[in-house]
Coordinates of C-alpha atoms in Angstrom, one line a residue:
Chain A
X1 CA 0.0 0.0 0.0
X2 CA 2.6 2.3 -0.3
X3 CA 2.1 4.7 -3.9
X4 CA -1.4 6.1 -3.9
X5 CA -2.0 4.9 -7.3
X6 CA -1.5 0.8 -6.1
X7 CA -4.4 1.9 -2.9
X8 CA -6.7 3.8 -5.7
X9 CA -6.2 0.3 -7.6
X10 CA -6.7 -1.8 -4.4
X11 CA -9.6 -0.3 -3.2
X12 CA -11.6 -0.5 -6.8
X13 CA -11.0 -4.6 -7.3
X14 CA -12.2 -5.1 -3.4
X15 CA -15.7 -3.8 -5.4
X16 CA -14.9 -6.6 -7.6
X17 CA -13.6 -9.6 -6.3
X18 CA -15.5 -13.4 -5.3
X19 CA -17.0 -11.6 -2.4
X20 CA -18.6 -8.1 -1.5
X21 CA -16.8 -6.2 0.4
X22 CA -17.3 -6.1 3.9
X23 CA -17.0 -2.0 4.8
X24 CA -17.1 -1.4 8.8
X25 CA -18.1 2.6 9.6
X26 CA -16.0 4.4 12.1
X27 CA -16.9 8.0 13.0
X28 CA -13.0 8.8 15.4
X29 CA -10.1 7.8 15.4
X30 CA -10.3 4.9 18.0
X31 CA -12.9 3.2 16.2
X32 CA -11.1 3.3 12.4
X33 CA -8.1 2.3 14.4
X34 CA -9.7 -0.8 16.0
X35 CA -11.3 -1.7 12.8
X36 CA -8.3 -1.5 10.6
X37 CA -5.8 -3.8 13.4
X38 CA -8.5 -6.0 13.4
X39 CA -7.7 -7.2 9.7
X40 CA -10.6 -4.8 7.7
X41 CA -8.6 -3.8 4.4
X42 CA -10.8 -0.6 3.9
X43 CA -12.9 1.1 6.6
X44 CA -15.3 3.8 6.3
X45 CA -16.7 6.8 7.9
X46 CA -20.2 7.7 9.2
X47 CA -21.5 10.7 8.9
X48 CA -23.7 10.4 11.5
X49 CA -21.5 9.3 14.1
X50 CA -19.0 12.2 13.1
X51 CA -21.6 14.3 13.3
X52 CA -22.8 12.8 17.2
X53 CA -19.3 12.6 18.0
X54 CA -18.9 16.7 17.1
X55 CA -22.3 17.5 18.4
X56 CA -23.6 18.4 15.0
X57 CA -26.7 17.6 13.2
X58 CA -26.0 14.9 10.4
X59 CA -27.1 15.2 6.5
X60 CA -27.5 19.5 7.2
X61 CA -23.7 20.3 5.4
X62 CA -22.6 20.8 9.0
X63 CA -19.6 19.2 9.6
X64 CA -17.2 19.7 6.4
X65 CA -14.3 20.4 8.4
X66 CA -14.8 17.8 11.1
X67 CA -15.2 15.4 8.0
X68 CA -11.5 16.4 6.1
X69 CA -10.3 16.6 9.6
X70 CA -11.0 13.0 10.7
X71 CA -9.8 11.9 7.5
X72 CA -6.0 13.3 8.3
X73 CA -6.3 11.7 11.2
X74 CA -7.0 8.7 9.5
X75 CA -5.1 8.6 7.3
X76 CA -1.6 7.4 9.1
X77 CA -3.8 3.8 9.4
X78 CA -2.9 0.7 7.9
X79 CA -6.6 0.3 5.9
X80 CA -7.8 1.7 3.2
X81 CA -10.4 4.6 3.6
X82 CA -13.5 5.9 1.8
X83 CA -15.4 8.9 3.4
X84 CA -18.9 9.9 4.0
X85 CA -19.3 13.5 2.4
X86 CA -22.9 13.5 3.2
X87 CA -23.9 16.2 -0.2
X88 CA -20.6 17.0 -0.7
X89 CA -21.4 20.0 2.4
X90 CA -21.9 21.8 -0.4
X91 CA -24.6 22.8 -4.0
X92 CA -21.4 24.0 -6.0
X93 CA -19.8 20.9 -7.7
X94 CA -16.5 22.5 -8.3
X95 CA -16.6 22.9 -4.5
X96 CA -17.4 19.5 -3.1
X97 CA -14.3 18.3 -6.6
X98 CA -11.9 21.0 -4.6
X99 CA -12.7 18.9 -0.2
X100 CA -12.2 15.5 -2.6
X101 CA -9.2 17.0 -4.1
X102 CA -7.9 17.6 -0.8
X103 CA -8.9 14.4 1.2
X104 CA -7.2 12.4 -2.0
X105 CA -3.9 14.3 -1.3
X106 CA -4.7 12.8 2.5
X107 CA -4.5 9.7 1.3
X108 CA -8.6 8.5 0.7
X109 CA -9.1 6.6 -1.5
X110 CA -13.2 6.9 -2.1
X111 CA -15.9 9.2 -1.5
X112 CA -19.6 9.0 -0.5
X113 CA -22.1 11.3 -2.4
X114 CA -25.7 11.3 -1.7
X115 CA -28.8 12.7 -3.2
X116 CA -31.0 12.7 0.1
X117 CA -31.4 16.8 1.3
X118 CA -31.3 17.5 4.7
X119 CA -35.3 18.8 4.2
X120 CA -35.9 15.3 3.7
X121 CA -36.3 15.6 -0.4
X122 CA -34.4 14.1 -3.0
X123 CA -31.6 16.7 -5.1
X124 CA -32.7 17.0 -9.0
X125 CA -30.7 14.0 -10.4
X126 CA -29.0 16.1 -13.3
X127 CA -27.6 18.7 -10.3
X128 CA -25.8 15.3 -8.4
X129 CA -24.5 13.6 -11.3
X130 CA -22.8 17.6 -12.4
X131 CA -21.1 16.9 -8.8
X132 CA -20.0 13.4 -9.4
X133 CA -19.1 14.5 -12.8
X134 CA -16.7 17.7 -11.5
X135 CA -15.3 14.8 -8.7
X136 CA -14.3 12.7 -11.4
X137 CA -12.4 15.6 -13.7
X138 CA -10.6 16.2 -10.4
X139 CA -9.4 13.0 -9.6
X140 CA -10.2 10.2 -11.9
X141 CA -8.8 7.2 -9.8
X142 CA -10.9 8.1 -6.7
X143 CA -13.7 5.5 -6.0
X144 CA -16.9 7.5 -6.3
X145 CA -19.9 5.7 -4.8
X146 CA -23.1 7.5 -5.9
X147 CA -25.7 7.2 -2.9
X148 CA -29.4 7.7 -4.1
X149 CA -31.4 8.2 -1.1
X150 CA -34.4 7.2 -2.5
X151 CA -35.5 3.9 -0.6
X152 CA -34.2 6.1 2.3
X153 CA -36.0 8.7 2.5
X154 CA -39.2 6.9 1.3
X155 CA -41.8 6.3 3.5
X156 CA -42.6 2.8 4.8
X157 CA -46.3 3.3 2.7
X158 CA -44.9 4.1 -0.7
X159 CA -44.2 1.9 -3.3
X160 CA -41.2 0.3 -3.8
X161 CA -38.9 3.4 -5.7
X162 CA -37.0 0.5 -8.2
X163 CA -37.7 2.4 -11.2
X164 CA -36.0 5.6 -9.8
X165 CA -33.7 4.1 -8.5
X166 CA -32.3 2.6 -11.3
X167 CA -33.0 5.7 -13.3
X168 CA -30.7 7.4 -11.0
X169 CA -28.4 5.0 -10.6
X170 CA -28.2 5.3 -14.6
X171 CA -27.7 9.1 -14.6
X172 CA -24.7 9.1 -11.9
X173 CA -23.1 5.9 -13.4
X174 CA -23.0 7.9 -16.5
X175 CA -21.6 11.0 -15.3
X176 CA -18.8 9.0 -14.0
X177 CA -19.5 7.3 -11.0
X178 CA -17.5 3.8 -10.0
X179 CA -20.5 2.3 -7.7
X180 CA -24.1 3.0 -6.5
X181 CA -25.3 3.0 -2.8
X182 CA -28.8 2.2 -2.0
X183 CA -29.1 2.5 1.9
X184 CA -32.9 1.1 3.3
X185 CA -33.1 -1.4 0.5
X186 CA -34.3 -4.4 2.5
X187 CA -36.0 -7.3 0.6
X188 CA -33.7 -9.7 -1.8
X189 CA -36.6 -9.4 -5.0
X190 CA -34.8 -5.6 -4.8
X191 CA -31.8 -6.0 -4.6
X192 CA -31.6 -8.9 -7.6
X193 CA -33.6 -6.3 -9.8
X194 CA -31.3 -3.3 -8.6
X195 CA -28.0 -5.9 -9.3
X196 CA -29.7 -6.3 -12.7
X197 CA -30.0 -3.1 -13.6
X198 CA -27.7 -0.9 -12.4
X199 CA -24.4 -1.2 -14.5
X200 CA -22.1 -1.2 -11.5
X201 CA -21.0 -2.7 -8.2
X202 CA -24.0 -2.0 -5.8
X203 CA -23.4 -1.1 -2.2
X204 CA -26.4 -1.9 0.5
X205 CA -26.2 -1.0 3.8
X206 CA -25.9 -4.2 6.4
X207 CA -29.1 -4.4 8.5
X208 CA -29.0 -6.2 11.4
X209 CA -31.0 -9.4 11.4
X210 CA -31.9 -8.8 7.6
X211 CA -29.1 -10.8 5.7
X212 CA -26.4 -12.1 6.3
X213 CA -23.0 -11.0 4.1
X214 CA -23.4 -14.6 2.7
X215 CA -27.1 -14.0 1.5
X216 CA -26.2 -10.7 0.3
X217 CA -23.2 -11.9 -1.8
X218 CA -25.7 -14.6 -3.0
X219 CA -28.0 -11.7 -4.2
X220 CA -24.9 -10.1 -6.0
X221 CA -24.1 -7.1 -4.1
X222 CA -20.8 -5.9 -4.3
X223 CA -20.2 -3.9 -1.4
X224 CA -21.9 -4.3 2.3
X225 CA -21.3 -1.6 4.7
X226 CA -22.7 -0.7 8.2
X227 CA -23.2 3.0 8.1
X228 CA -24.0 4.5 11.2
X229 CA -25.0 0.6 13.1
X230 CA -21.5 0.5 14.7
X231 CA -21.9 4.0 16.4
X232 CA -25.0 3.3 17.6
X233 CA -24.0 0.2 19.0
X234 CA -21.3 1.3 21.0
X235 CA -23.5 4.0 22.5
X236 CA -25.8 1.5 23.1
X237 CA -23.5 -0.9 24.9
X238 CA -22.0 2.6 27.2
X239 CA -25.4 3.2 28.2
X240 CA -26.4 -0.2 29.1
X241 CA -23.6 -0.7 30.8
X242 CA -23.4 1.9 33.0
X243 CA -26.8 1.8 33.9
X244 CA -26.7 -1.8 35.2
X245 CA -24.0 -0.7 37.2
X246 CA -26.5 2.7 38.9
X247 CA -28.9 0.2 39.2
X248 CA -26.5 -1.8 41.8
X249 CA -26.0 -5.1 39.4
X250 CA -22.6 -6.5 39.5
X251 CA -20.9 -6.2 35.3
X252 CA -17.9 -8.6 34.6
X253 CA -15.7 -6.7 32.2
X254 CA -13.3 -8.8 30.0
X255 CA -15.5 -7.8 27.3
X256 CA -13.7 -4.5 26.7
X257 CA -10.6 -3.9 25.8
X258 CA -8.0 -2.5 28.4
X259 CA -6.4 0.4 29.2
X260 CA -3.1 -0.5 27.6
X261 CA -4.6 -2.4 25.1
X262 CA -6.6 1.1 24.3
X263 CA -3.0 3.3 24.3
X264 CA -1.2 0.4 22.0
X265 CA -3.9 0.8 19.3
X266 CA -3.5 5.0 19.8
X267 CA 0.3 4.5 19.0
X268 CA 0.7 1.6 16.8
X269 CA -0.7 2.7 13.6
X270 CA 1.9 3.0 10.7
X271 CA 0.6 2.9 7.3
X272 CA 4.0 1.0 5.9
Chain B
X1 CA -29.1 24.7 37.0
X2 CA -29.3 28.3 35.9
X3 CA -26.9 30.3 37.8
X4 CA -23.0 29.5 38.2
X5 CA -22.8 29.9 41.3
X6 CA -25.8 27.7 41.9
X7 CA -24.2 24.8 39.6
X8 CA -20.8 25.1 41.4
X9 CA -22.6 24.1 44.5
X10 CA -25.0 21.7 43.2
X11 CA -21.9 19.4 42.0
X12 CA -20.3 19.9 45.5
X13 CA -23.6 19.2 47.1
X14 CA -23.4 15.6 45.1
X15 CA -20.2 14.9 47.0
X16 CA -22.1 15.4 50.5
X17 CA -24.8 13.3 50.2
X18 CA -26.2 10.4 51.6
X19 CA -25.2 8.0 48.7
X20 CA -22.0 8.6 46.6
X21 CA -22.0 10.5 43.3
X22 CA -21.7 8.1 40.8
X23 CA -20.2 9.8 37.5
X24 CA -19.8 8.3 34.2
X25 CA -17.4 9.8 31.9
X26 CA -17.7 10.3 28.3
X27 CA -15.3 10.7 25.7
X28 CA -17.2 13.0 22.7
X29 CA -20.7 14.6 21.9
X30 CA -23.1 12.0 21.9
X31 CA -21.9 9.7 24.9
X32 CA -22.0 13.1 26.9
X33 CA -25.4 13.7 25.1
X34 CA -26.5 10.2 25.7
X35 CA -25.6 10.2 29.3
X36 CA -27.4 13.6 30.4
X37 CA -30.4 11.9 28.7
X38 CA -30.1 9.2 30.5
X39 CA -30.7 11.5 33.9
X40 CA -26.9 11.2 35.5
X41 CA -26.8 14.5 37.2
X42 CA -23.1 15.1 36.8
X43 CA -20.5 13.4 33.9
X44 CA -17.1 13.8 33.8
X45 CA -14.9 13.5 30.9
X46 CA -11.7 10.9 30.1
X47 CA -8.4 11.5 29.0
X48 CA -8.1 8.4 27.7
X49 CA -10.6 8.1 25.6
X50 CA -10.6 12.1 24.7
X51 CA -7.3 11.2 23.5
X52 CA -7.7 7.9 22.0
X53 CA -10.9 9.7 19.9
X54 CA -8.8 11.5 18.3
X55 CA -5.7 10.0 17.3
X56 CA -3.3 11.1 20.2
X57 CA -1.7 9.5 23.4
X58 CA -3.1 9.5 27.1
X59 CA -1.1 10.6 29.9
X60 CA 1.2 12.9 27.3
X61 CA -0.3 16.7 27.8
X62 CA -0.9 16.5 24.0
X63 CA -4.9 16.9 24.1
X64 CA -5.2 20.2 26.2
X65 CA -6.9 21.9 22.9
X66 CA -9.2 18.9 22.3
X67 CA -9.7 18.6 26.0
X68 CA -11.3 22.4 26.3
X69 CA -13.4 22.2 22.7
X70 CA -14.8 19.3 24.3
X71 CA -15.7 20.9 26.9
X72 CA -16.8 23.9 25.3
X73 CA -19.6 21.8 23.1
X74 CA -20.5 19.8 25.9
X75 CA -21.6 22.8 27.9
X76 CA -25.2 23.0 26.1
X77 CA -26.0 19.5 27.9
X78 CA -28.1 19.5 31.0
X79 CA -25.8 18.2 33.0
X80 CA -23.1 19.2 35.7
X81 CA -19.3 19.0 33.9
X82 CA -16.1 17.8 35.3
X83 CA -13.3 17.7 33.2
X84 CA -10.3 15.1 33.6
X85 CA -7.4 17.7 32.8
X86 CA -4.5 14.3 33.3
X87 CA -1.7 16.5 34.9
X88 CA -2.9 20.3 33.4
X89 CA -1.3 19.8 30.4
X90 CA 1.7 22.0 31.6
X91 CA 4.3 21.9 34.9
X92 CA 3.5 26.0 35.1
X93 CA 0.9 26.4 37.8
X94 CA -0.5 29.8 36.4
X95 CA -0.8 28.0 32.7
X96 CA -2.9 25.2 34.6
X97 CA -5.0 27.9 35.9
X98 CA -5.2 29.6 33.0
X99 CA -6.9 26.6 31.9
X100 CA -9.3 26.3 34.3
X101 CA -10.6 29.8 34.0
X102 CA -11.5 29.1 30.1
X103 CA -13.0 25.8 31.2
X104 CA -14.9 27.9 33.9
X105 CA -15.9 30.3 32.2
X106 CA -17.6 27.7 29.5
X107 CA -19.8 26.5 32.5
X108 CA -17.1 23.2 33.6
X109 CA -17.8 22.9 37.5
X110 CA -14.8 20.8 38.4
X111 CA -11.8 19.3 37.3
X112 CA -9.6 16.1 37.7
X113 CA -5.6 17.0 38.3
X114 CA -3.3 13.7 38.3
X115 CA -0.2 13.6 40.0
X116 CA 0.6 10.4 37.8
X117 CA 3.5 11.7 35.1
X118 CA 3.8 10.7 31.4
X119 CA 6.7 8.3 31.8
X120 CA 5.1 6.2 34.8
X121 CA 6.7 8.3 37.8
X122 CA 4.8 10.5 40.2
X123 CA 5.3 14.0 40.7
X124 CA 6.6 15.7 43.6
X125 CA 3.6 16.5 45.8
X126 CA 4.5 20.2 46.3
X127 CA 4.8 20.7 42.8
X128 CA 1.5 18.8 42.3
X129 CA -0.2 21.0 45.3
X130 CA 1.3 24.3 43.5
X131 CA -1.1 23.4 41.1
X132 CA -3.7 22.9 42.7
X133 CA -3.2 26.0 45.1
X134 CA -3.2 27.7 41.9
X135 CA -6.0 26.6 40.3
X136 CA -8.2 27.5 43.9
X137 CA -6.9 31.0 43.7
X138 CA -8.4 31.1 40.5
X139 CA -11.8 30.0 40.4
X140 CA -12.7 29.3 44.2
X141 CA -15.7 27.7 43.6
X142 CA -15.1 24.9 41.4
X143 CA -14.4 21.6 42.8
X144 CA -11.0 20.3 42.2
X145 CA -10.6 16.3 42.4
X146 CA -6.9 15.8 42.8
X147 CA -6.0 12.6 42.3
X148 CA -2.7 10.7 43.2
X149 CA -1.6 7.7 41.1
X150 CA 0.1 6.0 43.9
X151 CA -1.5 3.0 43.4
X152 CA -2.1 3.4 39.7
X153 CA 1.6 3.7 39.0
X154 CA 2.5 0.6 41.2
X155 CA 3.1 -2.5 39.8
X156 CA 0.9 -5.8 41.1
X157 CA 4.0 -6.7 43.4
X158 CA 4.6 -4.0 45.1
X159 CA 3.0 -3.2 48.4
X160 CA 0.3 -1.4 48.9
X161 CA 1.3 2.2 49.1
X162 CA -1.4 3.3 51.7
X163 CA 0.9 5.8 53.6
X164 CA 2.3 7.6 50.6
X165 CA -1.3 8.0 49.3
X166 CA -2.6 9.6 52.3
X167 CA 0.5 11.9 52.9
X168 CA -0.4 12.7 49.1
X169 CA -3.7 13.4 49.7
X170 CA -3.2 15.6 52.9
X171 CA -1.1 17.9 51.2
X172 CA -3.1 18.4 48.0
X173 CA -6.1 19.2 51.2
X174 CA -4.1 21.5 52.8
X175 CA -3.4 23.3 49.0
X176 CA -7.1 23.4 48.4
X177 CA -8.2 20.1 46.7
X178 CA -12.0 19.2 47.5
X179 CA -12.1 16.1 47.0
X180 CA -9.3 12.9 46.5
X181 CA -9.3 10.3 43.4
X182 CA -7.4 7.3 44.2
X183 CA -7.8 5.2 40.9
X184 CA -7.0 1.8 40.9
X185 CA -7.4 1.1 44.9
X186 CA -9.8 -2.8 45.0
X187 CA -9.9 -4.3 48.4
X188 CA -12.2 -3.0 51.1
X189 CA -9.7 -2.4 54.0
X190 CA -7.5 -0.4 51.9
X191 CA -10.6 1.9 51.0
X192 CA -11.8 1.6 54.5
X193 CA -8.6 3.1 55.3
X194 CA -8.0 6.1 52.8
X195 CA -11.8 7.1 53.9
X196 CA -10.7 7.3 57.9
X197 CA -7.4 8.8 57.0
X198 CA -8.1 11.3 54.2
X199 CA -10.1 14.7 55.4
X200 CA -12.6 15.3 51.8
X201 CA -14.4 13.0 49.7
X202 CA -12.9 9.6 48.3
X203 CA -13.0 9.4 44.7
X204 CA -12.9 5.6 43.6
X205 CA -12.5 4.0 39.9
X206 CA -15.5 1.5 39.1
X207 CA -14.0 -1.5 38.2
X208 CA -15.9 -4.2 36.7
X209 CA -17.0 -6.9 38.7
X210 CA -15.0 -6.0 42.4
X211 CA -18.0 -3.9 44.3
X212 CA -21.3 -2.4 43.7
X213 CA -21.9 1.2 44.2
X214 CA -23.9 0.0 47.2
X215 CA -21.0 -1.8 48.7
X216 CA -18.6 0.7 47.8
X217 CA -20.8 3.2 49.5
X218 CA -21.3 1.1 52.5
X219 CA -17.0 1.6 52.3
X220 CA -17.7 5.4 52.7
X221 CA -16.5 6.4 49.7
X222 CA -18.4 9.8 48.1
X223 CA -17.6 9.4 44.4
X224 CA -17.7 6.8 42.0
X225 CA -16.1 7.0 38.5
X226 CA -16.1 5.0 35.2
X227 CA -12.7 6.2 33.6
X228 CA -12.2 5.0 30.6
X229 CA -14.6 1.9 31.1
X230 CA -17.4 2.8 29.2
X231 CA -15.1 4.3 26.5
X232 CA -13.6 0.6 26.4
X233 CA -16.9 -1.2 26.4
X234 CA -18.0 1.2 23.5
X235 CA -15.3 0.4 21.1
X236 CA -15.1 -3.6 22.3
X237 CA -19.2 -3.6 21.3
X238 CA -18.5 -2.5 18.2
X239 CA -15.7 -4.3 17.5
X240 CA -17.6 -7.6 18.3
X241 CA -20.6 -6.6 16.5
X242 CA -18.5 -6.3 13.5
X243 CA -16.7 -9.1 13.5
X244 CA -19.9 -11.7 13.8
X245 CA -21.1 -10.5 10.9
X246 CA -18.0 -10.6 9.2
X247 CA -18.2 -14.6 10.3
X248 CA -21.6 -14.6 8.2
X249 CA -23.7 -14.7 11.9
X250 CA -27.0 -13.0 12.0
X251 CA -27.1 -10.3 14.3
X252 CA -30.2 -8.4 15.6
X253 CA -30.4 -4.8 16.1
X254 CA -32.6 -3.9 18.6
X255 CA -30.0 -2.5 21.2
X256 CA -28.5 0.0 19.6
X257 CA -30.3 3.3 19.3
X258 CA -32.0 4.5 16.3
X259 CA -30.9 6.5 13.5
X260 CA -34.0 8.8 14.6
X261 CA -32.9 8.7 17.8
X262 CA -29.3 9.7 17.8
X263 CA -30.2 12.2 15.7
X264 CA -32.9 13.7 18.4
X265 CA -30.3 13.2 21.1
X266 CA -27.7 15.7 19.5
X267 CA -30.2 18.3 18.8
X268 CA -32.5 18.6 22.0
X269 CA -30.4 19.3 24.1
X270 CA -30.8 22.8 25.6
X271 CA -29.7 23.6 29.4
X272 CA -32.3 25.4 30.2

C-alpha cells in the first residue's frame, strides 16, 4: 500500500472480487483504528457518528471540516479509507471536486455522495450527477460511490422506488461514477432487480438481522457496509452498561478492551 | 441549573450526600449527550478516551486543545461537567489555571488533576499541590478532584502504598483540593482506610465486577467513577458486533439506538 495509485487500484478490485466487500463505519479515530488492526482492508466513515461525536446535526452540510479533519487523522492507518461526504457540504460541484481533491492528497481513497437533502427531499438528479461528474475531472482514480437516497427517505407506505432508482443509478453511473449506494433497500426481490440493472458494483447498507454478508453476496451485491450501526451500537452498549451498574447489578468486564490495550492501538498505527 | 454559582454548589452538594456520586465519563458529543439523557446528574470526561478519539496518546499533555473544545460543546448539555485535565497539560501552575478559568468560564464545575506523570513516575507532591493552590486562587468555587496515582503507577507486586497516598492526599487538602481520586485502589480495607485517614471525599475507579456502588458506599467512599470503562466497552461492542457479521452470523439490532434517535439526542439538548 505504499504509492497512492496501487491503494486507488486496491480499493476499486475489493468492489470486484468473489465476495462483497465487507465496509465497517467508524466516526473517530479509535474506532477506524480498532477496525483497521482487526484485519478490515478498507474502513469507512459515518457521517452520522462524526456528526454525534462533534455535536452536530447529520445530512445539514454541518460538519465539512470535522469530516476532512477526521480523514487526516485517519489517514496514518494501515486500511484503506473511503469517506462519508454526506452532499458534498456543499450545491457547488467544483466545491465539493476542490474537499475531494484535498482528502485524496490525505491519502482516501473513495468518497460517499448522496442525493437525500437534509429537508428530507431528494436533489434533481441532473444537479448530483454535475457533482460526481466535477469529482471525477478532479481525480479520476478516486472510487466514487453515488448514494441515491431514495429507498431512504421513502416512507414505509410508498411503493417500492426501483424504477427511480435505477434511473438514478443510470444518470450518476453515466456521469462517472465507479458504484451505486442504496441505503434502506431491505428485501432480496430488490436487490436482484437493482444488481440487474444498475451497471455497476452495488453497495447496501448491512441491516442487522436482515441478511447475512453470505445471502447478500448470493444476491450479487458488491459492497456491504454498516453505516451509522457500529456508532450506535457502541453508544448503546455505554449506556447499558453503565446503567446496570446505577442500578446496583454487579458487570464482569473482560469484554472491553484494556487500558493498555486502548493506548497500544493509539500508538501503533503506521501505514508502511 | 441556571446560575453559576448555583451549579458550582450543586456538584459539590453531590459529594455530601447520603449516597455517593456516581459519575460516568464520556469521551465526545453523543456519549456526553446520551448520558445527560439518560438522567446522571453530573458526567465527567476521560483522558483516555478524549485522547484515544482523536488519534493522540493519554497521559502525554498533547490533548489540552481537544480537551477544552470538548468541553466547550459539551456545555449545552443539561448536565453538571467535570473535566479530567491528566496532569494540566503544563508543569506551570498559572498556565494550569489559565486553563481552568477558560473551562470555567464555559460553565465546567470541576476538574480532575493527576499527579501520575507521562513516563510512569509520580510528581513531587509540592509541585502537584502548587497546582492545585493555583488553580483554587483562581476560580474558588469549582471543585477540584486531585487525584494521586500511587496506586495506579505501582506494579501488582509492590506493596500497597497506603501511607504515601494519604501523605499525598493531605497535602493536596491543605493546598485546596475538594475532594481525593485514588484510581486503581480494590480491596475493602484499603478503601476503608483512605476514607478514615483522608479529610474530603474519596473518589474511587468503578472497576468491573469488584464492588457495587452500594458496597462501595457502605466503604464510605463519596464518588464513584467510570474512567475509561465505558469508552472501552464502547469500542469492544462494536468491534464484536462487526466481526460476527464478518463470520456470516446473524445479528439483531434492537439494542443500539435509532438513526431517529441519535439524531434527536444531538439536537434537544438545551440547558435550560
Amino acid at each position: 500500500m505504499s504509492r497512492p495509485g496501487d491503494r486507488f487500484a486496491a480499493f476499486r478490485r475489493l468492489h470486484h472480487a468473489d465476495r462483497p466487500l465487507f465496509l465497517p463505519n467508524a466516526w473517530d479515530y479509535a474506532s477506524a483504528a480498532a477496525l483497521a488492526g482487526d484485519g478490515y482492508p478498507a474502513v469507512g466513515t459515518t457521517s452520522l457518528g462524526v456528526a454525534a461525536a462533534t455535536g452536530k446535526p447529520d445530512a445539514a452540510a454541518a460538519t465539512r471540516d470535522e469530516t476532512l479533519a477526521l480523514a487526516r487523522s485517519l489517514s496514518r492507518l494501515p486500511t484503506l479509507l473511503t469517506v462519508d461526504l454526506e452532499a458534498g457540504f456543499s450545491d457547488n460541484p467544483d466545491t465539493v471536486a476542490d474537499l475531494v481533491g484535498e482528502l485524496a492528497a490525505a491519502g482516501v481513497v473513495g468518497v460517499n455522495l448522496e442525493d437525500g437533502r437534509g429537508d428530507g427531499t431528494l436533489a434533481d438528479p441532473d444537479r448530483h450527477a454535475g457533482k460526481i461528474a466535477a469529482v471525477k475531472a478532479r481525480v479520476p482514480e478516486l472510487f466514487v460511490n453515488a448514494r441515491t437516497d431514495t429507498f431512504w427517505l421513502a416512507g414505509d407506505a410508498d411503493p417500492a422506488p426501483v424504477d427511480d432508482t435505477i434511473r438514478r443509478a443510470g444518470a450518476y453511473v453515466t456521469a462517472g461514477a465507479d458504484g451505486v449506494f442504496v441505503p434502506g433497500v431491505r428485501d432480496a426481490t430488490t436487490i436482484t432487480a437493482l444488481v440487474a440493472d444498475i451497471d455497476a458494483p452495488l453497495n447496501v447498507l448491512y441491516l442487522p438481522g436482515r441478511h447475512t454478508i453470505g445471502e447478500l453476496a448470493g444476491l450479487g451485491v458488491a459492497r456491504v457496509s454498516t453505516g451509522s450501526w457500529l456508532f450506535r451500537v457502541a453508544l448503546g452498549a455505554a449506556v447499558r452498561a453503565v446503567d446496570a451498574v446505577r442500578r446496583g447489578e454487579h458487570r464482569d468486564g473482560p469484554t472491553a478492551p484494556s487500558y493498555a490495550e486502548v493506548q497500544r492501538l493509539i500508538s501503533a498505527d503506521d501505514r508502511d
